[in-house]
Short mmCIF file of C-alpha atoms and ligand atoms in Angstrom, two decimals:
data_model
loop_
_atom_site.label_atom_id
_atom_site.label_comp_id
_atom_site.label_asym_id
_atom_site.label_seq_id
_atom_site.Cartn_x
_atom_site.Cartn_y
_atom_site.Cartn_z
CA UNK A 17 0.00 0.00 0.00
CA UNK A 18 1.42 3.46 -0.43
CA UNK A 19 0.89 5.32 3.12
CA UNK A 20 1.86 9.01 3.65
CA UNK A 21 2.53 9.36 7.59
CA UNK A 22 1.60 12.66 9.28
CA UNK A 23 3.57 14.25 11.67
CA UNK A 24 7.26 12.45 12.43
CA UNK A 25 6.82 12.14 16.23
CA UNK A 26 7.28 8.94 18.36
CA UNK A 27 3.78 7.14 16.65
CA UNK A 28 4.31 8.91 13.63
CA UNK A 29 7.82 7.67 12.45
CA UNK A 30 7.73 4.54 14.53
CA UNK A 31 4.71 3.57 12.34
CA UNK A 32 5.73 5.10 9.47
CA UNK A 33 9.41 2.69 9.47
CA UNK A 34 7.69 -0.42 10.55
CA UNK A 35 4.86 0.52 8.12
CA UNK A 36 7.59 0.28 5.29
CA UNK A 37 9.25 -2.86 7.07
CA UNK A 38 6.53 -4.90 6.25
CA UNK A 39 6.10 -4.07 2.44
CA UNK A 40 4.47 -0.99 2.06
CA UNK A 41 5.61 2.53 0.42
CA UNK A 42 5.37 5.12 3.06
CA UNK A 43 6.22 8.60 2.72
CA UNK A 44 6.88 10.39 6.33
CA UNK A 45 5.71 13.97 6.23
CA UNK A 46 6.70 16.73 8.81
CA UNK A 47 5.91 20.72 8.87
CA UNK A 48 9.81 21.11 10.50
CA UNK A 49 12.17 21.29 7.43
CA UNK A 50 15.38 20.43 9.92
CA UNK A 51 13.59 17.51 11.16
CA UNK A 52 12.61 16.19 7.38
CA UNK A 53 16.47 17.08 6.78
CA UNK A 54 17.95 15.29 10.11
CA UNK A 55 15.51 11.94 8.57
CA UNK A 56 16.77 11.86 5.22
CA UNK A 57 20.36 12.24 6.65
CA UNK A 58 19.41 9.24 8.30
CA UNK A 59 19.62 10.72 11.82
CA UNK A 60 16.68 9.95 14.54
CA UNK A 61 15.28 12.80 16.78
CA UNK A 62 14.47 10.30 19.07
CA UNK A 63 16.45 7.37 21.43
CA UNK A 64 14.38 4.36 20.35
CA UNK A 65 16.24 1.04 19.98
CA UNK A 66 16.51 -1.09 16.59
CA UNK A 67 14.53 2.06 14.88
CA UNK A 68 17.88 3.14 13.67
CA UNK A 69 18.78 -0.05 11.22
CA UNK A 70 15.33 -0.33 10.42
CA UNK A 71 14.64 3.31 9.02
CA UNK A 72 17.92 3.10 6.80
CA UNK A 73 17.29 -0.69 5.65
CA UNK A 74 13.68 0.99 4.31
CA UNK A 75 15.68 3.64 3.00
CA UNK A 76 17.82 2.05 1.12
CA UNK A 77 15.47 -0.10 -0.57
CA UNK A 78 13.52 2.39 -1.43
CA UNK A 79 10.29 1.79 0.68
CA UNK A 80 10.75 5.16 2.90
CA UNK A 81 11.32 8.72 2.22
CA UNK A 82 10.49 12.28 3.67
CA UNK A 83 9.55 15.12 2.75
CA UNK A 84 7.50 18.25 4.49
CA UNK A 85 5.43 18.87 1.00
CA UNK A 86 2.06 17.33 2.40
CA UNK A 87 0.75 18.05 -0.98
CA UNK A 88 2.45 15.32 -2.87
CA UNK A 89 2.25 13.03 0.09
CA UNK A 90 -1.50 12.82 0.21
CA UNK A 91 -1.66 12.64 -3.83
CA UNK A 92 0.68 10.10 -3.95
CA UNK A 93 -0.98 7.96 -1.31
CA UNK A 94 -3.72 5.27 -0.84
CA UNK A 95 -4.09 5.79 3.16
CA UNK A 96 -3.02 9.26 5.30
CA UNK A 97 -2.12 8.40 8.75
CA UNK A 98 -2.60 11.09 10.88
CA UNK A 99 -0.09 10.96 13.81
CA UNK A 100 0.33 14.65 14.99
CA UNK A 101 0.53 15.76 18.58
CA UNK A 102 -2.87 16.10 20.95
CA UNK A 103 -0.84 17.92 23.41
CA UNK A 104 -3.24 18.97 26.91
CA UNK A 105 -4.48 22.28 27.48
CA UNK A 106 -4.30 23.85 31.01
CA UNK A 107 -7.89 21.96 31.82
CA UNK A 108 -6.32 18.71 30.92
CA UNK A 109 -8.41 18.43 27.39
CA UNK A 110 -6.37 17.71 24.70
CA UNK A 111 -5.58 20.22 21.92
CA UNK A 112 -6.88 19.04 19.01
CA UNK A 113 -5.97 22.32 16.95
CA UNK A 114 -2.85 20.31 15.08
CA UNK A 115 -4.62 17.67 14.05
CA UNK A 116 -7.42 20.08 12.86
CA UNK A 117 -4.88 21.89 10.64
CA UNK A 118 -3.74 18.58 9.08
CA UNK A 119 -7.48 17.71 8.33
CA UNK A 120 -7.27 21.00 6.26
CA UNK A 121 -4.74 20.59 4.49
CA UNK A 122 -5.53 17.50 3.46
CA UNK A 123 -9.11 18.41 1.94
CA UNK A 124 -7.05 21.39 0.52
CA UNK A 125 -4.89 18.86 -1.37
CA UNK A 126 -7.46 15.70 -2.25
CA UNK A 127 -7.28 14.53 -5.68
CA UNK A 128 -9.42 11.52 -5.52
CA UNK A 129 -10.71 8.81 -2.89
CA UNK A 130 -8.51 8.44 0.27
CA UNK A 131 -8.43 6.53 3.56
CA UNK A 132 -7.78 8.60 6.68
CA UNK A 133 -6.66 6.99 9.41
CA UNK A 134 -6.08 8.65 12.94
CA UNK A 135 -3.50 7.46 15.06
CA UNK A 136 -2.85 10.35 17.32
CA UNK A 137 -4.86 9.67 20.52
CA UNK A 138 -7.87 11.83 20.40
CA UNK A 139 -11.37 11.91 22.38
CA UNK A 140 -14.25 10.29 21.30
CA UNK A 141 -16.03 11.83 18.47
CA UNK A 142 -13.00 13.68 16.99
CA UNK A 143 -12.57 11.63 14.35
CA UNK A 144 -16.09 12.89 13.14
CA UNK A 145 -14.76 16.22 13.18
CA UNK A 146 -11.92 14.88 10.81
CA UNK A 147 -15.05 14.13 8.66
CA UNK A 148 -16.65 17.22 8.67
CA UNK A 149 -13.26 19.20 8.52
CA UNK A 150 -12.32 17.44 5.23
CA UNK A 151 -15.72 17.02 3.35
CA UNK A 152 -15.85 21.29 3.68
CA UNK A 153 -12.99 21.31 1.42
CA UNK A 154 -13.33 18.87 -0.87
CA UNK A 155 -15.93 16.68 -2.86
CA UNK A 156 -13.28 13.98 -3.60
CA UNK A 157 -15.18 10.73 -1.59
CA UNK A 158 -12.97 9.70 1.35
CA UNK A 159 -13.09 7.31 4.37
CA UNK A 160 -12.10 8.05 8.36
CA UNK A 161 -10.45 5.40 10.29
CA UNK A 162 -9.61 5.70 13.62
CA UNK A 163 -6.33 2.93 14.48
CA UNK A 164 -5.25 4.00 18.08
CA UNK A 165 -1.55 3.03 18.64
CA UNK A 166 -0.45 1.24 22.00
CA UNK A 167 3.00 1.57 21.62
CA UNK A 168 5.50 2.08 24.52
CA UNK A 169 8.86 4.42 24.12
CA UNK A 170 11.97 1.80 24.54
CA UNK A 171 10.04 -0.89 23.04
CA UNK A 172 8.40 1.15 19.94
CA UNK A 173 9.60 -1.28 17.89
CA UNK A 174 8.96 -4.42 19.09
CA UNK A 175 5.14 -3.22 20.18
CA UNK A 176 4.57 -1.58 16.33
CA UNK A 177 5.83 -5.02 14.20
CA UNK A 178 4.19 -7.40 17.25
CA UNK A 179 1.29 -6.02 19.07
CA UNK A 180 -0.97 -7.55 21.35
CA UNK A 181 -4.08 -6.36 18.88
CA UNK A 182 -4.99 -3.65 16.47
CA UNK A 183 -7.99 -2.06 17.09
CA UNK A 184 -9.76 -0.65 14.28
CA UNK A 185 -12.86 2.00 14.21
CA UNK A 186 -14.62 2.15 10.72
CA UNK A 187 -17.73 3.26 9.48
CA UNK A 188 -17.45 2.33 6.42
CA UNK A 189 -17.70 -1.37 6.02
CA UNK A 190 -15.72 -1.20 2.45
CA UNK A 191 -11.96 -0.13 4.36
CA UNK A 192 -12.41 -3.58 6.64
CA UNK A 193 -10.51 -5.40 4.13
CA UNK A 194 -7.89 -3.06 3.29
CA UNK A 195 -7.18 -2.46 6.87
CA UNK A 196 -7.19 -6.47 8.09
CA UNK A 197 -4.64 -7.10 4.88
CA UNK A 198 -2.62 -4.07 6.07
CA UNK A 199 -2.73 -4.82 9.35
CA UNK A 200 -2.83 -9.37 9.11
CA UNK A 201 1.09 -9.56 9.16
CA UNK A 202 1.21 -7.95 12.48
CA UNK A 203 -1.55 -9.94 15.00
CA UNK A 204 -4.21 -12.19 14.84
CA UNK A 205 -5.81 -10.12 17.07
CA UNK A 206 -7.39 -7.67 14.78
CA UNK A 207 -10.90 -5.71 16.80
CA UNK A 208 -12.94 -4.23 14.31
CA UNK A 209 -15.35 -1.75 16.16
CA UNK A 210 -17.50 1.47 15.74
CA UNK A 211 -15.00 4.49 15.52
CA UNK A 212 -16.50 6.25 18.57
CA UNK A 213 -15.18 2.63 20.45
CA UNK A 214 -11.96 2.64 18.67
CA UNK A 215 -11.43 6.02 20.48
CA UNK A 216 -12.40 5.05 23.56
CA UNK A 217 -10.06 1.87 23.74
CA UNK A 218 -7.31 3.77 23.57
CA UNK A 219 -7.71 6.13 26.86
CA UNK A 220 -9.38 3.36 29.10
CA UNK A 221 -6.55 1.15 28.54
CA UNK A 222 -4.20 3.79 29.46
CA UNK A 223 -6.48 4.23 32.41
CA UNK A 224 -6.64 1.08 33.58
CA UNK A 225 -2.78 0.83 33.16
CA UNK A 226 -2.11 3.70 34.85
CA UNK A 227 -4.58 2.81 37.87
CA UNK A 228 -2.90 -0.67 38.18
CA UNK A 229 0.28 1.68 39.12
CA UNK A 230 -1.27 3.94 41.32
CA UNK A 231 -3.37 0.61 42.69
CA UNK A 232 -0.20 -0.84 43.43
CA UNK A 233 1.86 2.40 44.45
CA UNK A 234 -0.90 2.39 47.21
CA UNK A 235 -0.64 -0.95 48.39
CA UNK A 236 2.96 -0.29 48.63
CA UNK A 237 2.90 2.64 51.20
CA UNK A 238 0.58 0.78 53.00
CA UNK A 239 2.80 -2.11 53.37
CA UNK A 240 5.39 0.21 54.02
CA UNK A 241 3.05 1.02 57.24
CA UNK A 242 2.18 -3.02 58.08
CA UNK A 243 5.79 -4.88 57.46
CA UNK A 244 4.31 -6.44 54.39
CA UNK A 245 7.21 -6.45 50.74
CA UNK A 246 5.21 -5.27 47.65
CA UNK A 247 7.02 -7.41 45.29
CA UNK A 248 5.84 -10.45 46.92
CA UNK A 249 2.38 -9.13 47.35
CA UNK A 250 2.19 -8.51 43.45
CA UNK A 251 3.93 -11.70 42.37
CA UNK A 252 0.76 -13.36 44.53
CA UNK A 253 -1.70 -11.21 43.17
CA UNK A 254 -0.14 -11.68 39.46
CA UNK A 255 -0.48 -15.39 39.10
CA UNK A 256 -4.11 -14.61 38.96
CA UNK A 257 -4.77 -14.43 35.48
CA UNK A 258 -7.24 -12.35 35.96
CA UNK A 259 -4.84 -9.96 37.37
CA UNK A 260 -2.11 -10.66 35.14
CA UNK A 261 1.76 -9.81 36.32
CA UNK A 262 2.41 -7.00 34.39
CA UNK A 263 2.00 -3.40 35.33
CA UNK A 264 2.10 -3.99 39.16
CA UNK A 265 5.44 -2.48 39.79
CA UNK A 266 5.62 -0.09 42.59
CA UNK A 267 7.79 2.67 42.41
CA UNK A 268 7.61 6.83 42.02
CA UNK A 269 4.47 6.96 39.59
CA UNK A 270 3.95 7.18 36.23
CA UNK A 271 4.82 9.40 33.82
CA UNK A 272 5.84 10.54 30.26
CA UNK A 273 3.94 11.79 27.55
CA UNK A 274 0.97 9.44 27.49
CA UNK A 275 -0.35 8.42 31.23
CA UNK A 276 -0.24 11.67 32.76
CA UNK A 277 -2.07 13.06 29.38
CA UNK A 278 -4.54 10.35 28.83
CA UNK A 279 -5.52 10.18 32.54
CA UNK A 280 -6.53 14.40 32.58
CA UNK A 281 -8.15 14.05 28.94
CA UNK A 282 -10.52 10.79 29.89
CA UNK A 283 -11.76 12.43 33.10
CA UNK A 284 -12.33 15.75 30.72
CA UNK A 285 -14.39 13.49 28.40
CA UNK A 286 -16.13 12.36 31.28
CA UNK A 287 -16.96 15.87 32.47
CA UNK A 288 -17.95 17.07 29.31
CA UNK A 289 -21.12 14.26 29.23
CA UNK A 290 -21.62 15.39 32.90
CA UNK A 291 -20.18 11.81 34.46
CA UNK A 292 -17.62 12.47 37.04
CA UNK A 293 -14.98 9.64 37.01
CA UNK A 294 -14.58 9.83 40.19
CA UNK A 295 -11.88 6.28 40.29
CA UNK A 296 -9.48 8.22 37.97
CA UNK A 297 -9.34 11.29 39.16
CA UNK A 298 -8.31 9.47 42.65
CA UNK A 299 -5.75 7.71 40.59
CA UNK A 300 -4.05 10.81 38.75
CA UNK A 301 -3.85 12.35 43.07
CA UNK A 302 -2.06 8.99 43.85
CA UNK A 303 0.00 9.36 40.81
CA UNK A 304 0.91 12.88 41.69
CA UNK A 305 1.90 12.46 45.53
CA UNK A 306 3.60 9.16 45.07
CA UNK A 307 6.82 10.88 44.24
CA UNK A 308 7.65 13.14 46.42
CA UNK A 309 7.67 10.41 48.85
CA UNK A 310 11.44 10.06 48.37
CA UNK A 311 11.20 13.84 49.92
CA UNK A 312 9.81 11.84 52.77
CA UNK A 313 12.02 9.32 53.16
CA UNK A 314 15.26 11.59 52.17
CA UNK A 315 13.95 13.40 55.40
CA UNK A 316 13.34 10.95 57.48
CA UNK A 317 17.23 9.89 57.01
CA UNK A 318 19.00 13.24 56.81
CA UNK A 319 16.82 15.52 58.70
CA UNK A 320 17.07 18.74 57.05
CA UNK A 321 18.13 18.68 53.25
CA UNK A 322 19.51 22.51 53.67
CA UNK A 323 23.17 22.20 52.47
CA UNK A 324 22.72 18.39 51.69
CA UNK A 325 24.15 17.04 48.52
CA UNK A 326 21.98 15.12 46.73
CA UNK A 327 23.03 12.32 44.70
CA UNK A 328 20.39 11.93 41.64
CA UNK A 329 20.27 8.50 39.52
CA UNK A 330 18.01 8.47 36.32
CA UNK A 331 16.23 11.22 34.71
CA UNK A 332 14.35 10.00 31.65
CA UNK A 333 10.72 9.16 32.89
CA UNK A 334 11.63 5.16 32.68
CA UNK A 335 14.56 3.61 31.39
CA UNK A 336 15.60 2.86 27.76
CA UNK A 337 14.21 6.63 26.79
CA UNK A 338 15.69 9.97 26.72
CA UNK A 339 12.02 11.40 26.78
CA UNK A 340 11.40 13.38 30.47
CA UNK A 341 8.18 14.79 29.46
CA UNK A 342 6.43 14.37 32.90
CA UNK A 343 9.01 12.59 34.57
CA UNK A 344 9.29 12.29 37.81
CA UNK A 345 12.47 13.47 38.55
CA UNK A 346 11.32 17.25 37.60
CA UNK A 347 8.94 17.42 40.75
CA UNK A 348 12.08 15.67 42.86
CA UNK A 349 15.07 17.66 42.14
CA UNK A 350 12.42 20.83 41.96
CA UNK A 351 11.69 20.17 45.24
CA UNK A 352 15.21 19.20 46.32
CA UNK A 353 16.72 22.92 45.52
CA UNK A 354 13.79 24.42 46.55
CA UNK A 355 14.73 23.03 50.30
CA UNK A 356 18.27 24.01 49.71
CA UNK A 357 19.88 20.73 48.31
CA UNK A 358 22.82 20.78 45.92
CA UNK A 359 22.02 18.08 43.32
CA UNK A 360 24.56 15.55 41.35
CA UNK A 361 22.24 14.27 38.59
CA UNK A 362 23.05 11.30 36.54
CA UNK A 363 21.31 9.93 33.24
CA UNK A 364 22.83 7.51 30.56
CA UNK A 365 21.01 9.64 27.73
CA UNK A 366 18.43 11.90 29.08
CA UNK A 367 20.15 14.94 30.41
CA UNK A 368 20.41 17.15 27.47
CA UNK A 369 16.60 17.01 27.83
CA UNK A 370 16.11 17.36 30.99
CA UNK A 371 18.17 20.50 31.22
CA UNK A 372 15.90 22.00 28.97
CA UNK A 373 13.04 21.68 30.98
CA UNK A 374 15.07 22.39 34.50
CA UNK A 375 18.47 23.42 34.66
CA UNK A 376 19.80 25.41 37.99
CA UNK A 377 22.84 26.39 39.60
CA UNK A 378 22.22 23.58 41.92
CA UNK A 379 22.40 21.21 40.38
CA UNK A 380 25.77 19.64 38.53
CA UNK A 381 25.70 17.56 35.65
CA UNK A 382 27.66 14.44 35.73
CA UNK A 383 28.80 11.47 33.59
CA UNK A 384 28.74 8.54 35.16
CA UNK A 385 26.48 7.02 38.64
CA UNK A 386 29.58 7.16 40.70
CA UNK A 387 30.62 10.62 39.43
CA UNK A 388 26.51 11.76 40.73
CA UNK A 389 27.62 10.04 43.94
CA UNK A 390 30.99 11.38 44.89
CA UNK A 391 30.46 12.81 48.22
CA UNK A 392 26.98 12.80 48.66
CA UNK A 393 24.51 12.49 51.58
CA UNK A 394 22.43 10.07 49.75
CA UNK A 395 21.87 8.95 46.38
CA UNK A 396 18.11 8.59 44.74
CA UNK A 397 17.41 5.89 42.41
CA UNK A 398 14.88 7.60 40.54
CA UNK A 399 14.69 5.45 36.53
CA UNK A 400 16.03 2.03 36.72
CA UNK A 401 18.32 2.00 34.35
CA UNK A 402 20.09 -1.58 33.95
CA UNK A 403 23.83 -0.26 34.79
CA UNK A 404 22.58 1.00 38.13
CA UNK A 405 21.84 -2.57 38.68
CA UNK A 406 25.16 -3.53 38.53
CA UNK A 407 26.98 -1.24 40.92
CA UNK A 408 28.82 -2.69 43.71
CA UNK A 409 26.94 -1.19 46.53
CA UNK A 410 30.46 -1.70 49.02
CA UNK A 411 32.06 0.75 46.30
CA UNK A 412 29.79 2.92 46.26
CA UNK A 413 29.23 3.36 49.66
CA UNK A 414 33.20 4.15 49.93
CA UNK A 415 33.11 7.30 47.42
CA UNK A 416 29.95 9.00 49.45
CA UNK A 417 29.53 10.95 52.50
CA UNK A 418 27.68 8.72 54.28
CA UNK A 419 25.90 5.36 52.58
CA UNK A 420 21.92 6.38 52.39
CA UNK A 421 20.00 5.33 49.68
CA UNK A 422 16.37 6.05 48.35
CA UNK A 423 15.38 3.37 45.28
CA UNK A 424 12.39 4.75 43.88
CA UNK A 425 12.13 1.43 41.79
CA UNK A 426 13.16 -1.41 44.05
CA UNK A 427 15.94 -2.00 41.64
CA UNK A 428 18.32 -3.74 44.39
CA UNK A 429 17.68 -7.69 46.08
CA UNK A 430 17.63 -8.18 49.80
CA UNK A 431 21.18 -9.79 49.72
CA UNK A 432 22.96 -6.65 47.94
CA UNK A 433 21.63 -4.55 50.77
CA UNK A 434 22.07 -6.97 53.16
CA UNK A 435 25.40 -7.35 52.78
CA UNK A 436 26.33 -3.27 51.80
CA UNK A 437 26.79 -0.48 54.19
CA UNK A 438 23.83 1.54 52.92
CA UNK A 439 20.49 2.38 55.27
CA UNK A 440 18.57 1.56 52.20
CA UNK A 441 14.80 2.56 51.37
CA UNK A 442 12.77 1.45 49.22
CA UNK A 443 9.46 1.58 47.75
CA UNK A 444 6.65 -0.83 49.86
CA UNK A 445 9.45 -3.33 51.21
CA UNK A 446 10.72 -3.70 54.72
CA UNK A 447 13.56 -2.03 56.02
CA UNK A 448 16.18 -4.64 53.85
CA UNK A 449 18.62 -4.18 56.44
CA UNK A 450 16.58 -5.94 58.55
CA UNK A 451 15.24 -8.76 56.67
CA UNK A 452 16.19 -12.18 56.10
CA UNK A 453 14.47 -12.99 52.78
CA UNK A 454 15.10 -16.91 53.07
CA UNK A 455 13.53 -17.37 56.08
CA UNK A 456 11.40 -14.50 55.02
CA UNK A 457 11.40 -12.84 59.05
CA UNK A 458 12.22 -10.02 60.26
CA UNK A 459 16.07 -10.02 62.50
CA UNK A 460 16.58 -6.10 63.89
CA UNK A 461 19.88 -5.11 62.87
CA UNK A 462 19.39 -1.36 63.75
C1 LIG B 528 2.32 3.97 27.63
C2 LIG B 528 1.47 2.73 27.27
O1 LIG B 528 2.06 1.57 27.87
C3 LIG B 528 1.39 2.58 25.77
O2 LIG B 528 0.53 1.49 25.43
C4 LIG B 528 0.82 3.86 25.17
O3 LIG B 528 0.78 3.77 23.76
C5 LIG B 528 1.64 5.06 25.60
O4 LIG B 528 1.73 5.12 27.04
P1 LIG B 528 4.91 4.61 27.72
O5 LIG B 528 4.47 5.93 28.26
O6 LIG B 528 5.93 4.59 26.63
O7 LIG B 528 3.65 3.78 27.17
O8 LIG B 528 5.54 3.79 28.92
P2 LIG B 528 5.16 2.57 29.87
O9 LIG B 528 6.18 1.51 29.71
O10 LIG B 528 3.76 2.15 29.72
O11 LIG B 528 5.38 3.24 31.31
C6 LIG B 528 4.66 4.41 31.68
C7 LIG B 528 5.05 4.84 33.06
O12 LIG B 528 4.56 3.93 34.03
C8 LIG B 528 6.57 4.94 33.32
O13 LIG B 528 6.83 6.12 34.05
C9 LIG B 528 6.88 3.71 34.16
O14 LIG B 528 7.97 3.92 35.01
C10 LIG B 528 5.59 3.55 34.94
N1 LIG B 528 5.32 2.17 35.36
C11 LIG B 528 5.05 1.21 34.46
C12 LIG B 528 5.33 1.86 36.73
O15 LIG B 528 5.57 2.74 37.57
N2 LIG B 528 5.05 0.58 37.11
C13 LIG B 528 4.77 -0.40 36.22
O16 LIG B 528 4.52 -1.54 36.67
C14 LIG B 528 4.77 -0.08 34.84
#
């Protein structure tokens, strides 16, 4: 099929390569004329792993270009994907004025029939507006199709070329088969539904994902309160398929450019047909105050954090990203200058991001975990990166001031911390200091 992409973001050009890696001619399309020129240079705006070899294998046989002359694209093409931003306004409804611009310029450009597809997320009933956007400009017959993506940043790849399921909203029954033989490579799993459906799929399984984390973030604090371990409490609950394992890992909350977005936009849908989702907003609170609990606990080890220095270990909003849209390390290391911390942050690839969204004289940029920790007070584990894994804890402890750690992600076993120098937190287990895990019972050490 020849495909014109819209908009070169994560879903756009993630879709648009893997589009092309499975046989079809796709034509990636972006208003930014450095970004078109960065792609054909074959460079990525984006960290995403195995996108790299897989954008200039397409190139190079041909099945991928870019361009930013929407014109041609849409003339050229069978299907237009839409896959621009739906960024959130200030009431947590998402903008839909980029996506309405595209819609124009399609109709603008028409020259015959055409499939639209919309993969950007967008509330129920926008696709409609699609409709009426492009029939104003055009008499040229055309179909909307709304094909929410699921895909997850670090994995992009992997979730575009094997998904769990497609969802797909027509309503027109003549683009089923097009779509299922675009599509039939990918999953069995192909849902064919309503387009008003096909909207809604998307935000309540980012709802329901995101309130398994704040679900679980929950339980953890309160086994923090009862001597219960969180890990073993959601291994027991995730054996229960009904449950399932996945998405049950306590930590510092969610974040990034979907959950956080999603979560506001759903409960705005909600309030705009007068139904207060009352579950979600309670989820989005949890979301927001889980973080700052390694405030708390940096407190309840140090005292005061005037004057401390402040070891900080992973920026991006979860590891194999350089994306820190929403992450929460902003809120942290906001809140660690503001109470007069000096901060030593740390990420593999994320920190030329992150200091454009906060940079301060506090805080010093370094370039490697035990550079961030160099005589430090305590080091926070905020992303859990794999090389943080692998740290000897005995070494570590040897270059700080004194050995306190915060994991926000529960990145370290019971015998590392047993046999370190650290006092070690983390989130929803027992003090590990004091816990044999074998015998599985508390011994007091301290
Ligand atoms: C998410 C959805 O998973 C994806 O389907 C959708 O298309 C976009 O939004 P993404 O934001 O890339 O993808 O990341 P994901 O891996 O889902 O993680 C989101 C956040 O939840 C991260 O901050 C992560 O640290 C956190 N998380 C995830 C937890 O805290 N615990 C978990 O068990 C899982």
């Amino acid at each position: 099929m020849k495909i014109a992409v819209i908009g070169t973001g994560y879903v756009g050009l993630v879709s648009g390569v893997c589009f092309s890696e499975i046989g079809n001619h796709v034509v990636c399309v972006d208003n930014d004329p450095s970004k078109v020129e960065m792609l054909r240079n074959g460079e990525i705006p984006i960290y995403e792993p195995g996108l790299q070899e897989l954008l200039n294998n397409n190139v190079y046989r041909g099945k991928l270009s870019f361009t930013t002359d929407i014109g041609q694209a849409v003339r050229d093409s069978e299907l237009i994907i839409i896959a621009v931003g739906t960024p959130s306004m200030p009431n947590g409804e998402a903008n839909l004025s980029y996506i309405e611009q595209v819609a124009i310029e399609i109709g603008t450009v028409m020259d015959g029939y055409k499939i639209v597809v919309t993969k950007s997320t967008v509330p129920v009933g926008t696709n409609y507006k699609v409709k009426q956007w492009i029939s104003e400009l055009t008499d040229h017959p055309f179909d909307i199709v709304s094909i929410p993506e699921f895909l997850r940043e670090g994995t992009a790849v992997k979730d575009t070329l094997f998904p769990d399921r497609v969802v797909i909203g027509i309503d027109n029954p003549r683009v089923r088969e097009p779509l299922i033989e675009l599509h039939k490579s990918l999953t069995d799993h192909i849902v064919i539904t309503d387009i008003r459906s096909s909207e809604m799929i998307k935000y309540a399984s980012n709802a329901f994902l995101a309130t398994k984390i704040s679900f679980i973030n929950e339980i953890a604090n309160i086994c923090e309160k009862v001597g219960a371990d969180v890990t073993k409490v959601a291994e027991g609950m995730g054996y229960d398929k009904r449950i399932g394992n996945t998405f049950l890992q306590a930590g510092i909350g969610y974040g990034g450019s979907c959950f956080p977005k999603d979560t506001e936009a759903l409960i705005q849908i909600a309030g705009n047909v007068d139904y207060e989702f009352k579950l979600l907003k309670s989820v989005v609170e949890v979301n927001k105050d889980q973080r700052f609990n390694v405030i708390h606990k940096l407190e309840d080890a140090l005292g005061t954090l005037n004057g401390r220095r402040i070891g900080v270990w992973g920026l991006a909003f979860k590891p194999n990203t350089d994306d820190v849209r929403d992450a929460p390390a902003i809120d942290i290391i906001n809140t660690l200058i503001q109470k007069g911390a000096l901060v030593q942050a740390y990420d593999p690839i994320a920190i030329d991001n992150f200091r454009l969204v906060l940079n301060a004289p506090e805080i010093e940029w370094s370039k490697s975990a035990m550079e961030a920790a160099g005589g430090c007070d305590a080091i926070c584990l905020l992303t859990e990166w794999s090389e943080f894994a692998e740290i000897n804890l005995t070494d570590l402890a040897s270059i700080m001031k004194q050995p306190v750690m915060i994991d926000g992600r529960n990145v370290y076993g019971p015998k590392e911390i047993e046999s370190s120098p650290f006092v070690y937190y983390s989130v929803g287990r027992p003090n590990l200091n004091t816990i044999d895990d074998d015998k599985h019972v508390t011994v007091v050490l301290h």
